[in-house]
């Protein structure tokens, strides 16, 4: 938040604290204010030892009377009265002020509608971008998985080729040996020497004295 906006927010908060009748916190309790109420505000704040910058005060008041709630109060309040800082009647809302409020409210609603449309469009665009990103990620993962599958398949084919060539080489050797009348080599058999187990507690030869 910029410094001027912070200052305006702080001043509006001060007005709600010092003059709750004229600047209520309840949005639905907003009242039409008397004309030139900025003069009364400056005088009252000076008396309270809290002087305010006139330009900043005018900016805060412009924001307040430009709110939709304030415009609705000007248009629809039945008694048509304006009020001072203490919430007492101080003048009336004339037809010109009411028609101007109708115009400003229409512009305000138009801006809100346009902002809402932009927001929905922005949300739809973000959703579309997220979906497109997810699709790109899924496509990259699919390609990576396909590349890995092909790499593994290639490795399996290479291993099968090695085994097939080795088998063919053995078959050729066996065929050549057969043509030369040679017997194929017998498989090597390894005989394990049987271990002799001595009987327990007797003569190794099994005799008695």
Coordinates of C-alpha atoms in Angstrom, one line a residue:
X1 CA 0.0 0.0 0.0
X2 CA 1.4 3.4 -1.0
X3 CA 2.0 6.2 1.5
X4 CA -0.9 8.5 0.3
X5 CA -3.3 5.5 0.5
X6 CA -2.1 4.6 4.0
X7 CA -2.6 8.3 5.0
X8 CA -6.1 8.3 3.5
X9 CA -7.0 5.1 5.2
X10 CA -5.7 6.4 8.6
X11 CA -7.7 9.6 8.3
X12 CA -10.9 7.8 7.4
X13 CA -10.4 5.6 10.4
X14 CA -9.9 8.7 12.5
X15 CA -13.2 10.2 11.2
X16 CA -15.1 7.0 12.1
X17 CA -13.6 7.1 15.6
X18 CA -14.3 10.8 16.2
X19 CA -17.6 11.2 14.3
X20 CA -19.3 7.8 14.4
X21 CA -22.7 9.3 13.5
X22 CA -21.5 10.9 10.3
X23 CA -19.0 8.1 9.4
X24 CA -20.5 4.8 10.8
X25 CA -18.7 1.6 10.5
X26 CA -21.9 -0.2 9.5
X27 CA -22.1 0.1 5.7
X28 CA -25.9 0.2 5.7
X29 CA -26.0 3.1 8.2
X30 CA -24.3 5.6 6.0
X31 CA -26.0 9.0 6.0
X32 CA -26.0 11.8 3.4
X33 CA -23.7 14.5 4.8
X34 CA -24.3 18.2 5.0
X35 CA -22.8 20.4 2.3
X36 CA -19.3 21.8 3.1
X37 CA -18.9 19.4 6.0
X38 CA -15.2 19.5 5.4
X39 CA -15.1 22.9 7.1
X40 CA -16.8 21.5 10.2
X41 CA -14.4 18.6 10.3
X42 CA -11.3 20.8 10.2
X43 CA -12.6 23.1 12.9
X44 CA -13.6 20.2 15.1
X45 CA -10.3 18.4 14.7
X46 CA -8.4 21.6 15.4
X47 CA -10.4 21.9 18.6
X48 CA -9.5 18.3 19.5
X49 CA -5.8 19.0 18.8
X50 CA -5.7 16.9 15.7
X51 CA -5.4 19.3 12.7
X52 CA -5.6 17.6 9.3
X53 CA -4.3 18.4 5.8
X54 CA -7.2 19.9 3.8
X55 CA -6.2 18.2 0.5
X56 CA -6.0 14.8 2.2
X57 CA -9.4 15.5 3.9
X58 CA -11.0 16.3 0.5
X59 CA -9.6 13.2 -1.0
X60 CA -11.0 11.1 1.9
X61 CA -14.4 12.7 1.6
X62 CA -14.4 12.2 -2.2
X63 CA -13.8 8.5 -1.6
X64 CA -16.5 8.4 1.0
X65 CA -19.2 10.1 -1.0
X66 CA -18.3 8.1 -4.1
X67 CA -19.1 4.8 -2.4
X68 CA -22.1 2.9 -3.6
X69 CA -23.6 2.9 -0.1
X70 CA -23.4 6.7 0.1
X71 CA -24.9 7.1 -3.4
X72 CA -27.8 4.7 -2.4
X73 CA -28.4 6.8 0.7
X74 CA -28.7 9.9 -1.4
X75 CA -31.1 8.2 -3.8
X76 CA -33.3 6.1 -1.5
X77 CA -33.4 7.8 1.9
X78 CA -37.1 8.7 2.4
X79 CA -36.8 11.8 4.4
X80 CA -34.3 13.3 1.9
X81 CA -32.3 14.9 4.7
X82 CA -28.6 15.6 5.2
X83 CA -26.8 15.3 8.5
X84 CA -24.0 17.0 10.4
X85 CA -21.1 15.4 12.3
X86 CA -23.3 14.7 15.3
X87 CA -26.0 12.9 13.2
X88 CA -28.4 15.9 13.4
X89 CA -30.4 17.0 10.3
X90 CA -28.6 19.8 8.4
X91 CA -30.1 20.4 5.0
X92 CA -31.8 18.3 2.3
X93 CA -30.9 16.3 -0.7
X94 CA -32.2 18.2 -3.7
X95 CA -33.2 16.7 -7.1
X96 CA -30.0 17.7 -8.8
X97 CA -27.9 15.8 -6.1
X98 CA -30.2 12.8 -6.4
X99 CA -30.0 12.6 -10.2
X100 CA -26.2 13.0 -10.0
X101 CA -26.1 10.2 -7.5
X102 CA -28.1 8.0 -9.9
X103 CA -25.6 8.7 -12.7
X104 CA -22.6 8.1 -10.5
X105 CA -24.1 4.9 -9.2
X106 CA -24.7 3.7 -12.7
X107 CA -21.1 4.3 -13.6
X108 CA -20.0 2.6 -10.4
X109 CA -22.1 -0.5 -11.2
X110 CA -20.8 -0.5 -14.8
X111 CA -17.2 -0.4 -13.5
X112 CA -18.0 -3.2 -11.1
X113 CA -19.5 -5.3 -13.9
X114 CA -16.5 -4.7 -16.1
X115 CA -14.1 -5.5 -13.3
X116 CA -16.1 -8.7 -12.6
X117 CA -15.9 -9.6 -16.3
X118 CA -12.2 -9.0 -16.4
X119 CA -11.8 -11.1 -13.3
X120 CA -13.7 -14.0 -14.7
X121 CA -11.8 -13.7 -18.0
X122 CA -8.5 -13.6 -16.0
X123 CA -9.6 -16.7 -14.0
X124 CA -10.5 -18.5 -17.2
X125 CA -7.2 -17.6 -18.8
X126 CA -5.3 -18.8 -15.7
X127 CA -7.3 -22.1 -15.7
X128 CA -6.5 -22.6 -19.4
X129 CA -2.8 -21.9 -18.8
X130 CA -2.7 -24.3 -15.9
X131 CA -4.5 -27.0 -18.0
X132 CA -2.0 -26.4 -20.9
X133 CA 0.9 -26.6 -18.5
X134 CA -0.4 -29.9 -17.0
X135 CA -0.8 -31.2 -20.5
X136 CA 2.8 -30.3 -21.4
X137 CA 4.1 -31.9 -18.3
X138 CA 2.1 -35.1 -19.0
X139 CA 3.3 -35.1 -22.6
X140 CA 7.0 -34.8 -21.4
X141 CA 6.4 -37.6 -18.9
X142 CA 4.8 -39.8 -21.6
X143 CA 7.7 -39.2 -23.9
X144 CA 10.2 -39.9 -21.2
X145 CA 8.4 -43.2 -20.3
X146 CA 8.3 -44.1 -24.0
X147 CA 12.0 -43.4 -24.4
X148 CA 12.8 -45.5 -21.3
X149 CA 10.6 -48.3 -22.7
X150 CA 12.4 -48.2 -26.0
X151 CA 15.8 -48.2 -24.3
X152 CA 14.8 -51.2 -22.2
X153 CA 13.4 -53.0 -25.3
X154 CA 16.6 -52.3 -27.2
X155 CA 18.7 -53.7 -24.4
X156 CA 16.5 -56.8 -24.2
X157 CA 16.9 -57.3 -28.0
X158 CA 20.6 -56.7 -27.8
X159 CA 20.9 -59.3 -25.1
X160 CA 18.8 -61.8 -27.0
X161 CA 21.0 -61.1 -30.1
X162 CA 24.1 -61.9 -28.1
X163 CA 22.6 -65.1 -26.8
X164 CA 21.4 -66.1 -30.2
X165 CA 24.8 -65.5 -31.8
X166 CA 26.5 -67.5 -29.0
X167 CA 24.0 -70.4 -29.6
X168 CA 24.7 -70.3 -33.4
X169 CA 28.4 -70.3 -32.8
X170 CA 28.1 -73.4 -30.6
X171 CA 25.9 -75.1 -33.1
X172 CA 28.5 -74.4 -35.9
X173 CA 31.3 -75.7 -33.8
X174 CA 29.3 -78.9 -33.0
X175 CA 28.5 -79.3 -36.7
X176 CA 32.1 -78.9 -37.8
X177 CA 33.2 -81.3 -35.1
X178 CA 30.6 -83.8 -36.3
X179 CA 31.9 -83.5 -39.9
X180 CA 35.4 -84.2 -38.7
X181 CA 34.2 -87.2 -36.9
X182 CA 35.0 -85.8 -33.5
X183 CA 32.8 -86.6 -30.6
X184 CA 31.4 -83.6 -28.9
X185 CA 33.1 -82.9 -25.6
X186 CA 31.5 -84.6 -22.7
X187 CA 30.3 -82.4 -19.9
X188 CA 32.8 -82.2 -17.1
X189 CA 31.5 -84.1 -14.0
X190 CA 33.0 -83.3 -10.7
X191 CA 33.0 -86.1 -8.2
X192 CA 33.1 -85.2 -4.6
X193 CA 35.2 -87.4 -2.3
X194 CA 33.0 -89.1 0.3
X195 CA 33.9 -88.2 3.8
X196 CA 34.4 -91.2 6.2
X197 CA 32.6 -90.9 9.4
X198 CA 34.2 -92.6 12.4
X199 CA 31.8 -94.3 14.9
X200 CA 31.6 -92.8 18.3
X201 CA 33.0 -94.4 21.5
X202 CA 34.3 -97.6 19.9
X203 CA 37.3 -99.1 18.2
X204 CA 37.8 -97.5 14.8
X205 CA 38.0 -101.1 13.5
X206 CA 34.9 -102.1 15.3
X207 CA 36.6 -105.0 17.3
X208 CA 36.8 -105.6 21.0
X209 CA 39.6 -106.8 23.2

